[in-house]
Amino acid sequence: MIGWIPILEPGGSLGHYWWLLLFPLVLGISISYRATHEVELVGFWRRVLRFAFKSTVAMGSLGAVMYLFVYLIIPLVRGG
Amino acid sequence: MAHDSSQCDEPLNWGAAFFGWIMPGLGQVSIGHAKRGIFAGSGILGLFVGGLLIGGVDCVDRHEDPLWFYAQVGAGPIALASDWANSALLKSGTVGELVDTPSPLPRATPAKVSSFKTVTPANEIGTLYCALAGLMNVVVIFDALKRTRAEAPAGSGRNR
């Protein structure tokens, strides 16, 4: 870590916990999206966090559905 | 469904759109929506710099990943600068060193790549961050293009 050159050298993807990088990604998208779609910027950060939370839950749900499809539905269909 | 025709009559802010590409959020700032522009720009620049921190400048490569680059270049000159840094610093061996890499074809000459080049998920995630930053900036640029110029003087108390 001491020899790491930021920007030029990759910092890494947290290994098995790479999926945690979804959260800052969704937060960045939420900030820029809400900044352009809010009529007034009162309560901006509260709405950003709510939007980020909803997006994360939606993407997590899609991941869960894909997991069930790949590991449950497909083996059932192949077995049947 | 009724449409607001008055919004269609507003002139498009081409200058603001150009400034928005030069620096994310600057388009909104240039037409008087400073706070909105700063928020939008910080989100986009946070994404782009985050992508570079995760995957390094190797994430922006117009020769090896042209389709990703088309999305990334939406973030503006920062994407062009990253691509330049990748070519001029990493691929030339100025920073790091060039190492032999096995060729995918048996009779092809082995290529040399930078020791800073990643083949881990870090590269994919960094590339995704930078590409989404570029695509989000396109959304912000369109917003600057269509947004009504702020009439109220700065510091009038309204959040814009």
PDB file of C-alpha atoms in Angstrom:
ATOM      1  CA  MET A   1       0.000   0.000   0.000  1.00  0.00           C
ATOM      2  CA  ILE A   2       2.885   2.371   0.781  1.00  0.00           C
ATOM      3  CA  GLY A   3       4.254   1.931  -2.749  1.00  0.00           C
ATOM      4  CA  TRP A   4       0.908   2.568  -4.380  1.00  0.00           C
ATOM      5  CA  ILE A   5       0.857   5.407  -6.945  1.00  0.00           C
ATOM      6  CA  PRO A   6      -2.759   6.664  -7.008  1.00  0.00           C
ATOM      7  CA  ILE A   7      -4.408   7.079 -10.433  1.00  0.00           C
ATOM      8  CA  LEU A   8      -1.477   5.553 -12.332  1.00  0.00           C
ATOM      9  CA  GLU A   9      -1.480   2.266 -10.472  1.00  0.00           C
ATOM     10  CA  PRO A  10      -4.696   0.323  -9.798  1.00  0.00           C
ATOM     11  CA  GLY A  11      -5.853   0.498  -6.217  1.00  0.00           C
ATOM     12  CA  GLY A  12      -7.611  -2.848  -6.318  1.00  0.00           C
ATOM     13  CA  SER A  13     -11.179  -4.053  -6.141  1.00  0.00           C
ATOM     14  CA  LEU A  14     -11.440  -5.275  -2.530  1.00  0.00           C
ATOM     15  CA  GLY A  15     -11.037  -8.921  -3.568  1.00  0.00           C
ATOM     16  CA  HIS A  16     -14.115 -10.973  -2.687  1.00  0.00           C
ATOM     17  CA  TYR A  17     -15.834  -7.823  -1.451  1.00  0.00           C
ATOM     18  CA  TRP A  18     -15.768  -6.100  -4.856  1.00  0.00           C
ATOM     19  CA  TRP A  19     -19.556  -5.811  -4.745  1.00  0.00           C
ATOM     20  CA  LEU A  20     -19.213  -3.242  -1.931  1.00  0.00           C
ATOM     21  CA  LEU A  21     -18.032  -0.827  -4.628  1.00  0.00           C
ATOM     22  CA  LEU A  22     -21.658  -0.782  -5.819  1.00  0.00           C
ATOM     23  CA  PHE A  23     -22.512   1.633  -2.997  1.00  0.00           C
ATOM     24  CA  PRO A  24     -20.215   4.540  -3.939  1.00  0.00           C
ATOM     25  CA  LEU A  25     -21.158   3.946  -7.587  1.00  0.00           C
ATOM     26  CA  VAL A  26     -24.871   4.290  -6.851  1.00  0.00           C
ATOM     27  CA  LEU A  27     -24.210   7.286  -4.605  1.00  0.00           C
ATOM     28  CA  GLY A  28     -22.304   9.127  -7.355  1.00  0.00           C
ATOM     29  CA  ILE A  29     -25.045   8.434  -9.888  1.00  0.00           C
ATOM     30  CA  SER A  30     -27.705   9.518  -7.393  1.00  0.00           C
ATOM     31  CA  ILE A  31     -25.990  12.836  -6.635  1.00  0.00           C
ATOM     32  CA  SER A  32     -25.684  13.849 -10.281  1.00  0.00           C
ATOM     33  CA  TYR A  33     -29.119  12.498 -11.232  1.00  0.00           C
ATOM     34  CA  ARG A  34     -30.992  14.193  -8.387  1.00  0.00           C
ATOM     35  CA  ALA A  35     -29.074  17.438  -8.993  1.00  0.00           C
ATOM     36  CA  THR A  36     -30.626  17.654 -12.441  1.00  0.00           C
ATOM     37  CA  HIS A  37     -34.097  16.349 -11.598  1.00  0.00           C
ATOM     38  CA  GLU A  38     -35.006  18.236  -8.413  1.00  0.00           C
ATOM     39  CA  VAL A  39     -37.103  21.379  -8.885  1.00  0.00           C
ATOM     40  CA  GLU A  40     -35.737  22.833  -5.644  1.00  0.00           C
ATOM     41  CA  LEU A  41     -32.608  21.688  -3.842  1.00  0.00           C
ATOM     42  CA  VAL A  42     -34.132  21.844  -0.369  1.00  0.00           C
ATOM     43  CA  GLY A  43     -33.570  18.458   1.335  1.00  0.00           C
ATOM     44  CA  PHE A  44     -31.246  17.445  -1.496  1.00  0.00           C
ATOM     45  CA  TRP A  45     -29.068  15.014   0.466  1.00  0.00           C
ATOM     46  CA  ARG A  46     -32.038  13.269   2.065  1.00  0.00           C
ATOM     47  CA  ARG A  47     -33.492  12.635  -1.394  1.00  0.00           C
ATOM     48  CA  VAL A  48     -30.119  11.517  -2.730  1.00  0.00           C
ATOM     49  CA  LEU A  49     -29.792   8.949   0.055  1.00  0.00           C
ATOM     50  CA  ARG A  50     -33.349   7.736  -0.486  1.00  0.00           C
ATOM     51  CA  PHE A  51     -32.777   7.391  -4.235  1.00  0.00           C
ATOM     52  CA  ALA A  52     -29.467   5.593  -3.632  1.00  0.00           C
ATOM     53  CA  PHE A  53     -31.135   3.237  -1.167  1.00  0.00           C
ATOM     54  CA  LYS A  54     -33.970   2.406  -3.584  1.00  0.00           C
ATOM     55  CA  SER A  55     -31.515   1.855  -6.453  1.00  0.00           C
ATOM     56  CA  THR A  56     -29.338  -0.410  -4.342  1.00  0.00           C
ATOM     57  CA  VAL A  57     -32.344  -2.460  -3.202  1.00  0.00           C
ATOM     58  CA  ALA A  58     -33.554  -2.720  -6.815  1.00  0.00           C
ATOM     59  CA  MET A  59     -30.163  -3.879  -8.082  1.00  0.00           C
ATOM     60  CA  GLY A  60     -29.750  -6.255  -5.142  1.00  0.00           C
ATOM     61  CA  SER A  61     -33.176  -7.706  -5.884  1.00  0.00           C
ATOM     62  CA  LEU A  62     -32.234  -8.210  -9.522  1.00  0.00           C
ATOM     63  CA  GLY A  63     -29.086  -9.988  -8.348  1.00  0.00           C
ATOM     64  CA  ALA A  64     -31.131 -12.204  -6.030  1.00  0.00           C
ATOM     65  CA  VAL A  65     -33.550 -13.061  -8.852  1.00  0.00           C
ATOM     66  CA  MET A  66     -30.634 -13.926 -11.144  1.00  0.00           C
ATOM     67  CA  TYR A  67     -29.102 -16.086  -8.395  1.00  0.00           C
ATOM     68  CA  LEU A  68     -32.368 -17.993  -7.942  1.00  0.00           C
ATOM     69  CA  PHE A  69     -32.746 -18.366 -11.705  1.00  0.00           C
ATOM     70  CA  VAL A  70     -29.228 -19.733 -12.211  1.00  0.00           C
ATOM     71  CA  TYR A  71     -28.914 -21.915  -9.126  1.00  0.00           C
ATOM     72  CA  LEU A  72     -32.543 -23.027  -8.637  1.00  0.00           C
ATOM     73  CA  ILE A  73     -34.690 -22.680 -11.747  1.00  0.00           C
ATOM     74  CA  ILE A  74     -32.167 -23.868 -14.335  1.00  0.00           C
ATOM     75  CA  PRO A  75     -31.144 -26.997 -12.348  1.00  0.00           C
ATOM     76  CA  LEU A  76     -34.844 -27.757 -11.855  1.00  0.00           C
ATOM     77  CA  VAL A  77     -35.548 -27.427 -15.579  1.00  0.00           C
ATOM     78  CA  ARG A  78     -32.498 -29.507 -16.505  1.00  0.00           C
ATOM     79  CA  GLY A  79     -33.407 -32.164 -13.935  1.00  0.00           C
ATOM     80  CA  GLY A  80     -37.054 -32.308 -14.999  1.00  0.00           C
TER      81      GLY A  80
ATOM     82  CA  MET B   1     -51.808  14.401 -21.753  1.00  0.00           C
ATOM     83  CA  ALA B   2     -51.052  18.116 -21.884  1.00  0.00           C
ATOM     84  CA  HIS B   3     -47.546  19.305 -22.681  1.00  0.00           C
ATOM     85  CA  ASP B   4     -46.044  22.587 -21.574  1.00  0.00           C
ATOM     86  CA  SER B   5     -45.340  24.292 -24.890  1.00  0.00           C
ATOM     87  CA  SER B   6     -43.675  27.301 -23.213  1.00  0.00           C
ATOM     88  CA  GLN B   7     -40.631  25.133 -22.369  1.00  0.00           C
ATOM     89  CA  CYS B   8     -40.212  24.259 -26.052  1.00  0.00           C
ATOM     90  CA  ASP B   9     -39.962  27.967 -26.906  1.00  0.00           C
ATOM     91  CA  GLU B  10     -36.968  28.490 -24.614  1.00  0.00           C
ATOM     92  CA  PRO B  11     -33.699  28.902 -26.539  1.00  0.00           C
ATOM     93  CA  LEU B  12     -31.222  26.086 -26.038  1.00  0.00           C
ATOM     94  CA  ASN B  13     -28.119  26.942 -24.008  1.00  0.00           C
ATOM     95  CA  TRP B  14     -25.446  25.656 -26.393  1.00  0.00           C
ATOM     96  CA  GLY B  15     -22.710  27.519 -24.548  1.00  0.00           C
ATOM     97  CA  ALA B  16     -23.746  25.959 -21.250  1.00  0.00           C
ATOM     98  CA  ALA B  17     -23.734  22.516 -22.878  1.00  0.00           C
ATOM     99  CA  PHE B  18     -20.200  23.122 -24.136  1.00  0.00           C
ATOM    100  CA  PHE B  19     -19.036  24.313 -20.705  1.00  0.00           C
ATOM    101  CA  GLY B  20     -20.731  21.258 -19.200  1.00  0.00           C
ATOM    102  CA  TRP B  21     -18.607  19.001 -21.345  1.00  0.00           C
ATOM    103  CA  ILE B  22     -15.409  20.921 -20.561  1.00  0.00           C
ATOM    104  CA  MET B  23     -16.035  20.560 -16.822  1.00  0.00           C
ATOM    105  CA  PRO B  24     -18.945  18.542 -15.410  1.00  0.00           C
ATOM    106  CA  GLY B  25     -21.467  20.890 -13.772  1.00  0.00           C
ATOM    107  CA  LEU B  26     -19.955  24.053 -15.256  1.00  0.00           C
ATOM    108  CA  GLY B  27     -22.876  24.342 -17.681  1.00  0.00           C
ATOM    109  CA  GLN B  28     -25.366  24.809 -14.857  1.00  0.00           C
ATOM    110  CA  VAL B  29     -22.989  27.197 -13.085  1.00  0.00           C
ATOM    111  CA  SER B  30     -22.654  29.319 -16.249  1.00  0.00           C
ATOM    112  CA  ILE B  31     -26.432  29.896 -16.438  1.00  0.00           C
ATOM    113  CA  GLY B  32     -26.772  30.805 -12.783  1.00  0.00           C
ATOM    114  CA  HIS B  33     -27.556  27.448 -11.165  1.00  0.00           C
ATOM    115  CA  ALA B  34     -24.308  27.267  -9.233  1.00  0.00           C
ATOM    116  CA  LYS B  35     -25.391  24.967  -6.425  1.00  0.00           C
ATOM    117  CA  ARG B  36     -27.018  22.512  -8.836  1.00  0.00           C
ATOM    118  CA  GLY B  37     -23.921  22.512 -11.022  1.00  0.00           C
ATOM    119  CA  ILE B  38     -21.591  21.923  -8.102  1.00  0.00           C
ATOM    120  CA  PHE B  39     -23.680  18.979  -6.906  1.00  0.00           C
ATOM    121  CA  ALA B  40     -23.906  17.427 -10.371  1.00  0.00           C
ATOM    122  CA  GLY B  41     -20.232  17.995 -11.099  1.00  0.00           C
ATOM    123  CA  SER B  42     -19.080  16.585  -7.782  1.00  0.00           C
ATOM    124  CA  GLY B  43     -21.081  13.408  -8.388  1.00  0.00           C
ATOM    125  CA  ILE B  44     -19.601  12.921 -11.860  1.00  0.00           C
ATOM    126  CA  LEU B  45     -16.034  13.820 -10.953  1.00  0.00           C
ATOM    127  CA  GLY B  46     -16.308  11.616  -7.857  1.00  0.00           C
ATOM    128  CA  LEU B  47     -17.301   8.696 -10.067  1.00  0.00           C
ATOM    129  CA  PHE B  48     -14.561   9.321 -12.614  1.00  0.00           C
ATOM    130  CA  VAL B  49     -11.754   9.852 -10.103  1.00  0.00           C
ATOM    131  CA  GLY B  50     -13.083   6.888  -8.105  1.00  0.00           C
ATOM    132  CA  GLY B  51     -12.774   4.744 -11.225  1.00  0.00           C
ATOM    133  CA  LEU B  52      -9.188   5.907 -11.764  1.00  0.00           C
ATOM    134  CA  LEU B  53      -8.326   5.191  -8.131  1.00  0.00           C
ATOM    135  CA  ILE B  54      -9.769   1.677  -8.363  1.00  0.00           C
ATOM    136  CA  GLY B  55      -8.421   0.654 -11.758  1.00  0.00           C
ATOM    137  CA  GLY B  56      -5.758   3.235 -12.638  1.00  0.00           C
ATOM    138  CA  VAL B  57      -5.548   5.182 -15.891  1.00  0.00           C
ATOM    139  CA  ASP B  58      -5.453   1.862 -17.721  1.00  0.00           C
ATOM    140  CA  CYS B  59      -9.261   1.959 -17.395  1.00  0.00           C
ATOM    141  CA  VAL B  60      -9.428   4.640 -20.085  1.00  0.00           C
ATOM    142  CA  ASP B  61      -8.028   3.300 -23.332  1.00  0.00           C
ATOM    143  CA  ARG B  62      -9.408   4.415 -26.690  1.00  0.00           C
ATOM    144  CA  HIS B  63      -7.377   1.846 -28.625  1.00  0.00           C
ATOM    145  CA  GLU B  64      -8.078  -1.298 -26.606  1.00  0.00           C
ATOM    146  CA  ASP B  65     -11.549  -0.437 -25.272  1.00  0.00           C
ATOM    147  CA  PRO B  66     -13.050   1.954 -27.846  1.00  0.00           C
ATOM    148  CA  LEU B  67     -16.703   1.341 -26.953  1.00  0.00           C
ATOM    149  CA  TRP B  68     -16.070   2.024 -23.280  1.00  0.00           C
ATOM    150  CA  PHE B  69     -14.069   5.089 -24.262  1.00  0.00           C
ATOM    151  CA  TYR B  70     -17.010   6.535 -26.229  1.00  0.00           C
ATOM    152  CA  ALA B  71     -19.035   6.462 -22.994  1.00  0.00           C
ATOM    153  CA  GLN B  72     -16.129   7.755 -20.876  1.00  0.00           C
ATOM    154  CA  VAL B  73     -15.408  10.716 -23.129  1.00  0.00           C
ATOM    155  CA  GLY B  74     -18.803  12.134 -22.150  1.00  0.00           C
ATOM    156  CA  ALA B  75     -17.090  13.221 -18.929  1.00  0.00           C
ATOM    157  CA  GLY B  76     -15.013  15.684 -20.953  1.00  0.00           C
ATOM    158  CA  PRO B  77     -11.311  16.448 -21.315  1.00  0.00           C
ATOM    159  CA  ILE B  78     -10.557  14.507 -18.128  1.00  0.00           C
ATOM    160  CA  ALA B  79     -11.203  11.325 -20.152  1.00  0.00           C
ATOM    161  CA  LEU B  80      -8.930  12.510 -22.967  1.00  0.00           C
ATOM    162  CA  ALA B  81      -6.234  13.367 -20.415  1.00  0.00           C
ATOM    163  CA  SER B  82      -6.546   9.930 -18.808  1.00  0.00           C
ATOM    164  CA  ASP B  83      -6.226   8.239 -22.195  1.00  0.00           C
ATOM    165  CA  TRP B  84      -3.177  10.366 -22.945  1.00  0.00           C
ATOM    166  CA  ALA B  85      -1.649   9.447 -19.558  1.00  0.00           C
ATOM    167  CA  ASN B  86      -2.302   5.783 -20.280  1.00  0.00           C
ATOM    168  CA  SER B  87      -0.552   5.966 -23.652  1.00  0.00           C
ATOM    169  CA  ALA B  88       2.244   8.372 -22.757  1.00  0.00           C
ATOM    170  CA  LEU B  89       3.101   7.093 -19.290  1.00  0.00           C
ATOM    171  CA  LEU B  90       2.063   3.451 -18.951  1.00  0.00           C
ATOM    172  CA  LYS B  91       2.176   2.028 -22.474  1.00  0.00           C
ATOM    173  CA  SER B  92       5.469   3.746 -23.233  1.00  0.00           C
ATOM    174  CA  GLY B  93       7.051   2.367 -20.061  1.00  0.00           C
ATOM    175  CA  THR B  94       7.820   5.826 -18.688  1.00  0.00           C
ATOM    176  CA  VAL B  95       6.130   4.826 -15.440  1.00  0.00           C
ATOM    177  CA  GLY B  96       6.484   1.234 -14.294  1.00  0.00           C
ATOM    178  CA  GLU B  97       8.150  -1.201 -16.644  1.00  0.00           C
ATOM    179  CA  LEU B  98       7.173  -3.073 -19.782  1.00  0.00           C
ATOM    180  CA  VAL B  99       6.964  -6.819 -19.276  1.00  0.00           C
ATOM    181  CA  ASP B 100       6.476  -9.664 -21.751  1.00  0.00           C
ATOM    182  CA  THR B 101       3.018 -11.136 -21.859  1.00  0.00           C
ATOM    183  CA  PRO B 102       2.078 -14.483 -23.417  1.00  0.00           C
ATOM    184  CA  SER B 103       0.522 -14.105 -26.835  1.00  0.00           C
ATOM    185  CA  PRO B 104      -2.922 -15.624 -27.379  1.00  0.00           C
ATOM    186  CA  LEU B 105      -1.770 -16.850 -30.808  1.00  0.00           C
ATOM    187  CA  PRO B 106       1.060 -19.423 -31.104  1.00  0.00           C
ATOM    188  CA  ARG B 107       3.096 -17.696 -33.836  1.00  0.00           C
ATOM    189  CA  ALA B 108       2.432 -14.105 -32.843  1.00  0.00           C
ATOM    190  CA  THR B 109       5.232 -12.093 -31.311  1.00  0.00           C
ATOM    191  CA  PRO B 110       4.799 -11.658 -27.571  1.00  0.00           C
ATOM    192  CA  ALA B 111       3.545  -8.235 -26.678  1.00  0.00           C
ATOM    193  CA  LYS B 112       4.940  -6.017 -23.957  1.00  0.00           C
ATOM    194  CA  VAL B 113       2.525  -4.469 -21.483  1.00  0.00           C
ATOM    195  CA  SER B 114       2.943  -2.141 -18.557  1.00  0.00           C
ATOM    196  CA  SER B 115       3.470  -3.734 -15.176  1.00  0.00           C
ATOM    197  CA  PHE B 116       0.690  -1.399 -13.985  1.00  0.00           C
ATOM    198  CA  LYS B 117      -1.856  -2.958 -16.357  1.00  0.00           C
ATOM    199  CA  THR B 118      -4.571  -4.810 -14.481  1.00  0.00           C
ATOM    200  CA  VAL B 119      -6.284  -8.031 -15.425  1.00  0.00           C
ATOM    201  CA  THR B 120      -8.305  -8.176 -12.234  1.00  0.00           C
ATOM    202  CA  PRO B 121     -11.885  -7.026 -11.545  1.00  0.00           C
ATOM    203  CA  ALA B 122     -10.296  -3.708 -10.532  1.00  0.00           C
ATOM    204  CA  ASN B 123      -9.937  -2.860 -14.224  1.00  0.00           C
ATOM    205  CA  GLU B 124     -13.527  -3.797 -15.030  1.00  0.00           C
ATOM    206  CA  ILE B 125     -14.972  -1.891 -12.083  1.00  0.00           C
ATOM    207  CA  GLY B 126     -12.796   1.152 -12.740  1.00  0.00           C
ATOM    208  CA  THR B 127     -13.806   1.112 -16.404  1.00  0.00           C
ATOM    209  CA  LEU B 128     -17.468   0.912 -15.394  1.00  0.00           C
ATOM    210  CA  TYR B 129     -17.127   3.827 -12.958  1.00  0.00           C
ATOM    211  CA  CYS B 130     -15.521   6.055 -15.615  1.00  0.00           C
ATOM    212  CA  ALA B 131     -18.059   5.040 -18.271  1.00  0.00           C
ATOM    213  CA  LEU B 132     -21.020   5.754 -16.002  1.00  0.00           C
ATOM    214  CA  ALA B 133     -19.466   9.119 -15.120  1.00  0.00           C
ATOM    215  CA  GLY B 134     -19.356   9.935 -18.834  1.00  0.00           C
ATOM    216  CA  LEU B 135     -22.930   8.821 -19.450  1.00  0.00           C
ATOM    217  CA  MET B 136     -24.215  10.737 -16.419  1.00  0.00           C
ATOM    218  CA  ASN B 137     -22.437  13.841 -17.680  1.00  0.00           C
ATOM    219  CA  VAL B 138     -24.359  13.522 -20.943  1.00  0.00           C
ATOM    220  CA  VAL B 139     -27.546  13.676 -18.832  1.00  0.00           C
ATOM    221  CA  VAL B 140     -26.191  16.742 -17.018  1.00  0.00           C
ATOM    222  CA  ILE B 141     -25.197  18.376 -20.329  1.00  0.00           C
ATOM    223  CA  PHE B 142     -28.737  17.902 -21.695  1.00  0.00           C
ATOM    224  CA  ASP B 143     -30.081  19.426 -18.483  1.00  0.00           C
ATOM    225  CA  ALA B 144     -27.837  22.483 -18.960  1.00  0.00           C
ATOM    226  CA  LEU B 145     -28.951  22.686 -22.589  1.00  0.00           C
ATOM    227  CA  LYS B 146     -32.637  22.858 -21.695  1.00  0.00           C
ATOM    228  CA  ARG B 147     -32.581  24.571 -18.291  1.00  0.00           C
ATOM    229  CA  THR B 148     -33.971  28.082 -18.027  1.00  0.00           C
ATOM    230  CA  ARG B 149     -31.345  30.692 -17.233  1.00  0.00           C
ATOM    231  CA  ALA B 150     -31.576  31.865 -13.603  1.00  0.00           C
ATOM    232  CA  GLU B 151     -33.106  35.319 -13.331  1.00  0.00           C
ATOM    233  CA  ALA B 152     -32.672  36.009  -9.616  1.00  0.00           C
ATOM    234  CA  PRO B 153     -29.398  37.583  -8.505  1.00  0.00           C
ATOM    235  CA  ALA B 154     -26.969  35.417  -6.555  1.00  0.00           C
ATOM    236  CA  GLY B 155     -27.651  35.305  -2.811  1.00  0.00           C
ATOM    237  CA  SER B 156     -31.362  36.040  -3.123  1.00  0.00           C
ATOM    238  CA  GLY B 157     -32.099  33.134  -0.793  1.00  0.00           C
ATOM    239  CA  ARG B 158     -33.577  30.696  -3.325  1.00  0.00           C
ATOM    240  CA  ASN B 159     -31.992  27.332  -3.769  1.00  0.00           C
ATOM    241  CA  ARG B 160     -31.374  26.817  -7.441  1.00  0.00           C
TER     242      ARG B 160
END
